[in-house]
CSV table of C-alpha atoms (C1' of nucleotides) in Angstrom, one decimal:
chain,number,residue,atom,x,y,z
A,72,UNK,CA,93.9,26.7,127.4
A,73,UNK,CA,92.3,27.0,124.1
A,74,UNK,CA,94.1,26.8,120.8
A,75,UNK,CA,93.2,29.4,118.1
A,76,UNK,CA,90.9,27.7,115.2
A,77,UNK,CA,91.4,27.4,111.5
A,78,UNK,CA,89.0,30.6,111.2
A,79,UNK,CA,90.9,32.9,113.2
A,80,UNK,CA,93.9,32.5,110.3
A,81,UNK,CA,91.9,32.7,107.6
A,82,UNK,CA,91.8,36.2,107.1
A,83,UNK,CA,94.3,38.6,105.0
A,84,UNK,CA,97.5,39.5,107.2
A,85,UNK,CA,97.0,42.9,108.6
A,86,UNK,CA,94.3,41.7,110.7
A,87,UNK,CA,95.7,38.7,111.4
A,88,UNK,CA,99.2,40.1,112.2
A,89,UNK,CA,97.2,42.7,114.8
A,90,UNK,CA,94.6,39.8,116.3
A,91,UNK,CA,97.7,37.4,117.1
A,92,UNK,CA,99.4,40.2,119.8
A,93,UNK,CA,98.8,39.2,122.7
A,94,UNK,CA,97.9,35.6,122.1
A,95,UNK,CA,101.1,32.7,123.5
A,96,UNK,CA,103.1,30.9,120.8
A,97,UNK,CA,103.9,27.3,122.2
A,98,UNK,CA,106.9,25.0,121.2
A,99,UNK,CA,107.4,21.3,122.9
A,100,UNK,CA,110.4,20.8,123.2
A,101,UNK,CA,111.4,17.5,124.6
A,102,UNK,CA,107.7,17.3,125.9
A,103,UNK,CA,108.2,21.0,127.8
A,104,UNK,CA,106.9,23.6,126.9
A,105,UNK,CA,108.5,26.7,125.6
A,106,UNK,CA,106.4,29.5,125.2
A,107,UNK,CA,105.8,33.6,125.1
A,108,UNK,CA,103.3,36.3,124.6
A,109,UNK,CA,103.8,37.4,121.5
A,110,UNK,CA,104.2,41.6,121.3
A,111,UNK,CA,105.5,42.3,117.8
A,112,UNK,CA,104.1,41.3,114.2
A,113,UNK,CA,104.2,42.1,110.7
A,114,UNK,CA,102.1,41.1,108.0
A,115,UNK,CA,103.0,40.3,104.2
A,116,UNK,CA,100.0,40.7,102.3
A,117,UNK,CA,100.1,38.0,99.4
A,118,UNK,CA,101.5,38.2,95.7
A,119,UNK,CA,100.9,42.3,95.0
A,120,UNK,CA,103.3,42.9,98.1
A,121,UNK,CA,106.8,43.4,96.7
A,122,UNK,CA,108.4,42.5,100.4
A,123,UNK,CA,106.6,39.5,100.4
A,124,UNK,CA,108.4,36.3,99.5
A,125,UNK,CA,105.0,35.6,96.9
A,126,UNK,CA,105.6,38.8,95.4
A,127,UNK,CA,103.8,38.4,91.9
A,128,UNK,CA,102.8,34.8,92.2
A,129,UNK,CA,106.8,33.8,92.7
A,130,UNK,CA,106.8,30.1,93.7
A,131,UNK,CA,110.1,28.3,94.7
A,132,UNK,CA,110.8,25.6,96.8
A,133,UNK,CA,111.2,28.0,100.2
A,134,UNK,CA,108.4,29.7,99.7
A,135,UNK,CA,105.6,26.7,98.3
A,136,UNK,CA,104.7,26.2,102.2
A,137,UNK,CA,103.0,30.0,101.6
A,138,UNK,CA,101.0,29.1,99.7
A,139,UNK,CA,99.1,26.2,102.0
A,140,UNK,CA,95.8,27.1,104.2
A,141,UNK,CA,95.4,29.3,106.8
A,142,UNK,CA,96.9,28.0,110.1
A,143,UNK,CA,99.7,26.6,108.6
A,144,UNK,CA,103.9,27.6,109.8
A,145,UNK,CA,106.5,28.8,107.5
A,146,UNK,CA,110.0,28.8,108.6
A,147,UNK,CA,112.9,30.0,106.5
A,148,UNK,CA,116.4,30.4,107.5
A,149,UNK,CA,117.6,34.2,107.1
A,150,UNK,CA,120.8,35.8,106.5
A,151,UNK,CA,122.2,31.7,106.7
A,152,UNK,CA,122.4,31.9,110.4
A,153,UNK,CA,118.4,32.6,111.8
A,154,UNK,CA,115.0,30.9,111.8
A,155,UNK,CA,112.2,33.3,111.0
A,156,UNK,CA,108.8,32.0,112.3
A,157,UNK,CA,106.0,33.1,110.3
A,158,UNK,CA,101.9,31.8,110.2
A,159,UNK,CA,100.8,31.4,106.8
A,160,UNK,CA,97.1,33.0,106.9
A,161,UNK,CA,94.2,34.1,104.5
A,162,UNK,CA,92.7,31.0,102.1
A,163,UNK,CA,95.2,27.9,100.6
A,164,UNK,CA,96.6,29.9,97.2
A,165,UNK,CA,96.5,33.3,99.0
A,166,UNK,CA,100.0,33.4,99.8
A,167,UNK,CA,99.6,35.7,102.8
A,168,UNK,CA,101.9,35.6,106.1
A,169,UNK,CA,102.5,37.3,109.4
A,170,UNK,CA,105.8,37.0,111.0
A,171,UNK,CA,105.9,36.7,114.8
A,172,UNK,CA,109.1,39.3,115.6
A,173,UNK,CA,108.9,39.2,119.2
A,174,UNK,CA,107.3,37.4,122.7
A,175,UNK,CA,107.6,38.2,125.8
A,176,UNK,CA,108.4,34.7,127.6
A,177,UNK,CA,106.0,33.3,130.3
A,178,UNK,CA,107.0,29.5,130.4
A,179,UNK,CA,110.4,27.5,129.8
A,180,UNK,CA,112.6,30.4,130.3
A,181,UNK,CA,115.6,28.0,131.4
A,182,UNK,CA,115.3,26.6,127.9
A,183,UNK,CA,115.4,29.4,126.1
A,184,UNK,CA,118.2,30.7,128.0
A,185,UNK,CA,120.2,27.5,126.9
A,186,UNK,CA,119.2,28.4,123.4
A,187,UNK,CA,120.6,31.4,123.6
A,188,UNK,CA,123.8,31.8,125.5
A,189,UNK,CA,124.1,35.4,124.0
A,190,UNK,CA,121.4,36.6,125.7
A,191,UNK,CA,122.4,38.5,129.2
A,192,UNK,CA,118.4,39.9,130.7
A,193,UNK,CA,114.9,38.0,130.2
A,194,UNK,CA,114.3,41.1,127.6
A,195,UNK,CA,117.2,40.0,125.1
A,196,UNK,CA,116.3,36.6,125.2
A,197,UNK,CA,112.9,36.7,122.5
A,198,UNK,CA,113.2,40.0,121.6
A,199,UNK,CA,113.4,39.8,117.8
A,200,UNK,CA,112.8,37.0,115.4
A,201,UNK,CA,115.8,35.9,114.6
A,202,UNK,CA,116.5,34.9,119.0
A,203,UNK,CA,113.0,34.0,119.3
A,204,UNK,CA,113.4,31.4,116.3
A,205,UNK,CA,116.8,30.2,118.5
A,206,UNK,CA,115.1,30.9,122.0
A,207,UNK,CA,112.0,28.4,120.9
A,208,UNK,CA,114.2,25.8,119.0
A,209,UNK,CA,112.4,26.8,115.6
A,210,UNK,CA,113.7,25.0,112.6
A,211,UNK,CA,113.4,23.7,109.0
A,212,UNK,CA,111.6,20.9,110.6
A,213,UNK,CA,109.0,23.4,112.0
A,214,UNK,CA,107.9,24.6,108.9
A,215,UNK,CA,104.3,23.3,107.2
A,216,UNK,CA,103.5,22.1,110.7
A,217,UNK,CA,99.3,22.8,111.0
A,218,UNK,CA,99.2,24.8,113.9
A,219,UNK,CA,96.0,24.4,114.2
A,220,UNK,CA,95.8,20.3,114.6
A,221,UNK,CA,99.7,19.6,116.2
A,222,UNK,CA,100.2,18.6,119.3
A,223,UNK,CA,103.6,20.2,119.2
A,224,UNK,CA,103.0,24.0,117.9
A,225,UNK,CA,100.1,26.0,118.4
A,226,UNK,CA,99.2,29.2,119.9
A,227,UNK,CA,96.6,29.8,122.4
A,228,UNK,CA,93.8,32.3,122.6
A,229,UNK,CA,94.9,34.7,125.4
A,230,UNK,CA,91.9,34.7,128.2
A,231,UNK,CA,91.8,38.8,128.4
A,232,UNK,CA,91.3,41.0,125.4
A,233,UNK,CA,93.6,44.0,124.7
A,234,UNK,CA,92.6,47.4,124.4
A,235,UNK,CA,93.5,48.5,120.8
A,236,UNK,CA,94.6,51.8,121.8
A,237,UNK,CA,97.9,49.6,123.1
A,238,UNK,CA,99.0,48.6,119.7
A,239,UNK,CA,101.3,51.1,117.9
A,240,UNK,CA,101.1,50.4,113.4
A,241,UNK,CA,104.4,51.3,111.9
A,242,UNK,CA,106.4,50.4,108.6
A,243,UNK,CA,107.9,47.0,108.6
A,244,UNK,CA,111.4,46.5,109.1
A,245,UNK,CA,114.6,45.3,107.2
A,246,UNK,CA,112.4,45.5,103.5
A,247,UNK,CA,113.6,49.2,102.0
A,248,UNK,CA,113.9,47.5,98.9
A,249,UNK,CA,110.2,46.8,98.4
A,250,UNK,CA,109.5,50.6,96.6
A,251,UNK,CA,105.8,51.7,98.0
A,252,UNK,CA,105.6,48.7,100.3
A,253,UNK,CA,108.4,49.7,102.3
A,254,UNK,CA,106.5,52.4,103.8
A,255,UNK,CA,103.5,50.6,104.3
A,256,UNK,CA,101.4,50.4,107.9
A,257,UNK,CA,102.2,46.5,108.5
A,258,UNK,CA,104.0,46.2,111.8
A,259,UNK,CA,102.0,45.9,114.7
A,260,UNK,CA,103.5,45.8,118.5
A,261,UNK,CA,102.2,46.3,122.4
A,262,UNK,CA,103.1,49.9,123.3
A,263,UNK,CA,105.4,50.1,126.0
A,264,UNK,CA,106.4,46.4,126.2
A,265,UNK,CA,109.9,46.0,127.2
A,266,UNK,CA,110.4,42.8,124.8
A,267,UNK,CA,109.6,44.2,121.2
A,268,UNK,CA,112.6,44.4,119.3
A,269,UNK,CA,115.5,46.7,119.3
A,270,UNK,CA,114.3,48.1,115.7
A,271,UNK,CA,110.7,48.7,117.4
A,272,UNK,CA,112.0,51.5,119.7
A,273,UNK,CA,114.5,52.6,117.6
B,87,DC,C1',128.4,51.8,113.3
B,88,DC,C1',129.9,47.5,110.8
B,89,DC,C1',130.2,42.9,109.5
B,90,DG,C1',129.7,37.7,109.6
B,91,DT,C1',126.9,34.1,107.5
B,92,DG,C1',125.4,30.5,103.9
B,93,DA,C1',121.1,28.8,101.7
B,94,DT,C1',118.1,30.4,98.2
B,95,DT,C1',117.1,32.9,94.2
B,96,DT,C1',118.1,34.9,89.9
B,97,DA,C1',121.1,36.0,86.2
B,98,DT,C1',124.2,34.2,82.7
C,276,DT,C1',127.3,27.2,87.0
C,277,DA,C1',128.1,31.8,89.1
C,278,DA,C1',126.8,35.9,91.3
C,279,DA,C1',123.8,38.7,94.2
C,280,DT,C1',120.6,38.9,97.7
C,281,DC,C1',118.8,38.8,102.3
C,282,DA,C1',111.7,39.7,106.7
C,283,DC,C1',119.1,39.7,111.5
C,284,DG,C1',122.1,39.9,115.7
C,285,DG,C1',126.1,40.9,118.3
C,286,DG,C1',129.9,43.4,119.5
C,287,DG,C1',132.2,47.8,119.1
DNA sequence: CCCGTGATTTAT
DNA sequence: TAAATCACGGGG
């Protein structure tokens, strides 16, 4: 199947963050692959976005991969304990993102279900970043990987186009402290998919 | 609903 | 060097 290009991420976040649902996220694992559709996204639109981690041109040591070209991963570990997966996009020094919150899993499911003893159904087990980071095997190691030129982790171009009437826009989650960005339109996820996450359907 | 968790960031 | 922060998940 065919892997999604350099031009596809080079575009500011919201349309990234909406053009990647539906498209598979692929991990290889111990040369298997471990992989889902992904359903939920949000996007973090550069340095004037006060929830973004390059809020106002900030530039630390976590958040330099940001700041790479289009195409590129960014991985961060949250809270001490999770993984987040995120695609750096828009042009090198245009510290956009999109972070890939939930996939529905299509291949490697007895992997994942090793990653993740926790999780009891197929719908817990990538159904938020944090277990999708675990379910995949995502970590510091993962992040500044090209996505567009490893042979390792990439995401591939679905063969069907969704209908955008599918996708619900909604504020992001877990940012109330970023004043007028909070309420902003940057989470994107399939309607009625059982694998968004729990703060999707409330 | 509450609370663990620990690296990273930011304030002294 | 110290304190506060935090793009979450699991178990009640």
């Amino acid at each position: 199947m065919a892997r999604l290009k350099r031009a596809f991420y080079r575009r500011e976040a919201d349309v990234v963050a909406r053009a990647l649902l539906g498209q598979t996220l692929v991990h290889v694992v111990d040369g298997q692959r471990v992989a889902g559709k992904i359903v939920e996204t949000e996007a973090y639109m550069g340095v004037e976005d006060k929830a973004c981690h390059a809020y106002a041109g900030r530039r630390t040591r976590r958040s330099e991969t940001m700041y790479g070209d289009g195409g590129t991963s960014y991985v961060f570990l949250n809270y001490g304990i999770h993984f987040l997966f995120n695609v750096v996009v828009a042009k090198r020094d245009d510290p956009h993102a999109v972070l890939i919150r939930a996939l529905e899993p299509t291949e490697g499911l007895d992997r994942m279900r090793k990653n993740r003893p926790a999780a009891k159904r197929e719908q817990d087990l990538c159904s938020g970043p944090g277990k999708l980071g675990a379910a995949l095997a995502i970590n510091l190691e993962q992040d500044a990987v090209d996505l567009v030129e490893s042979e390792s982790l990439f995401i591939e171009r679905a063969e069907t186009s969704l209908s955008p009437s599918s996708v619900v826009v909604c504020p992001r989650v877990g940012i109330d402290y970023a004043e007028e960005w909070a309420v902003a339109p940057l989470r994107f996820y399939l309607e009625d998919n059982s694998h968004v996450s729990r703060s999707a359907t409330q």
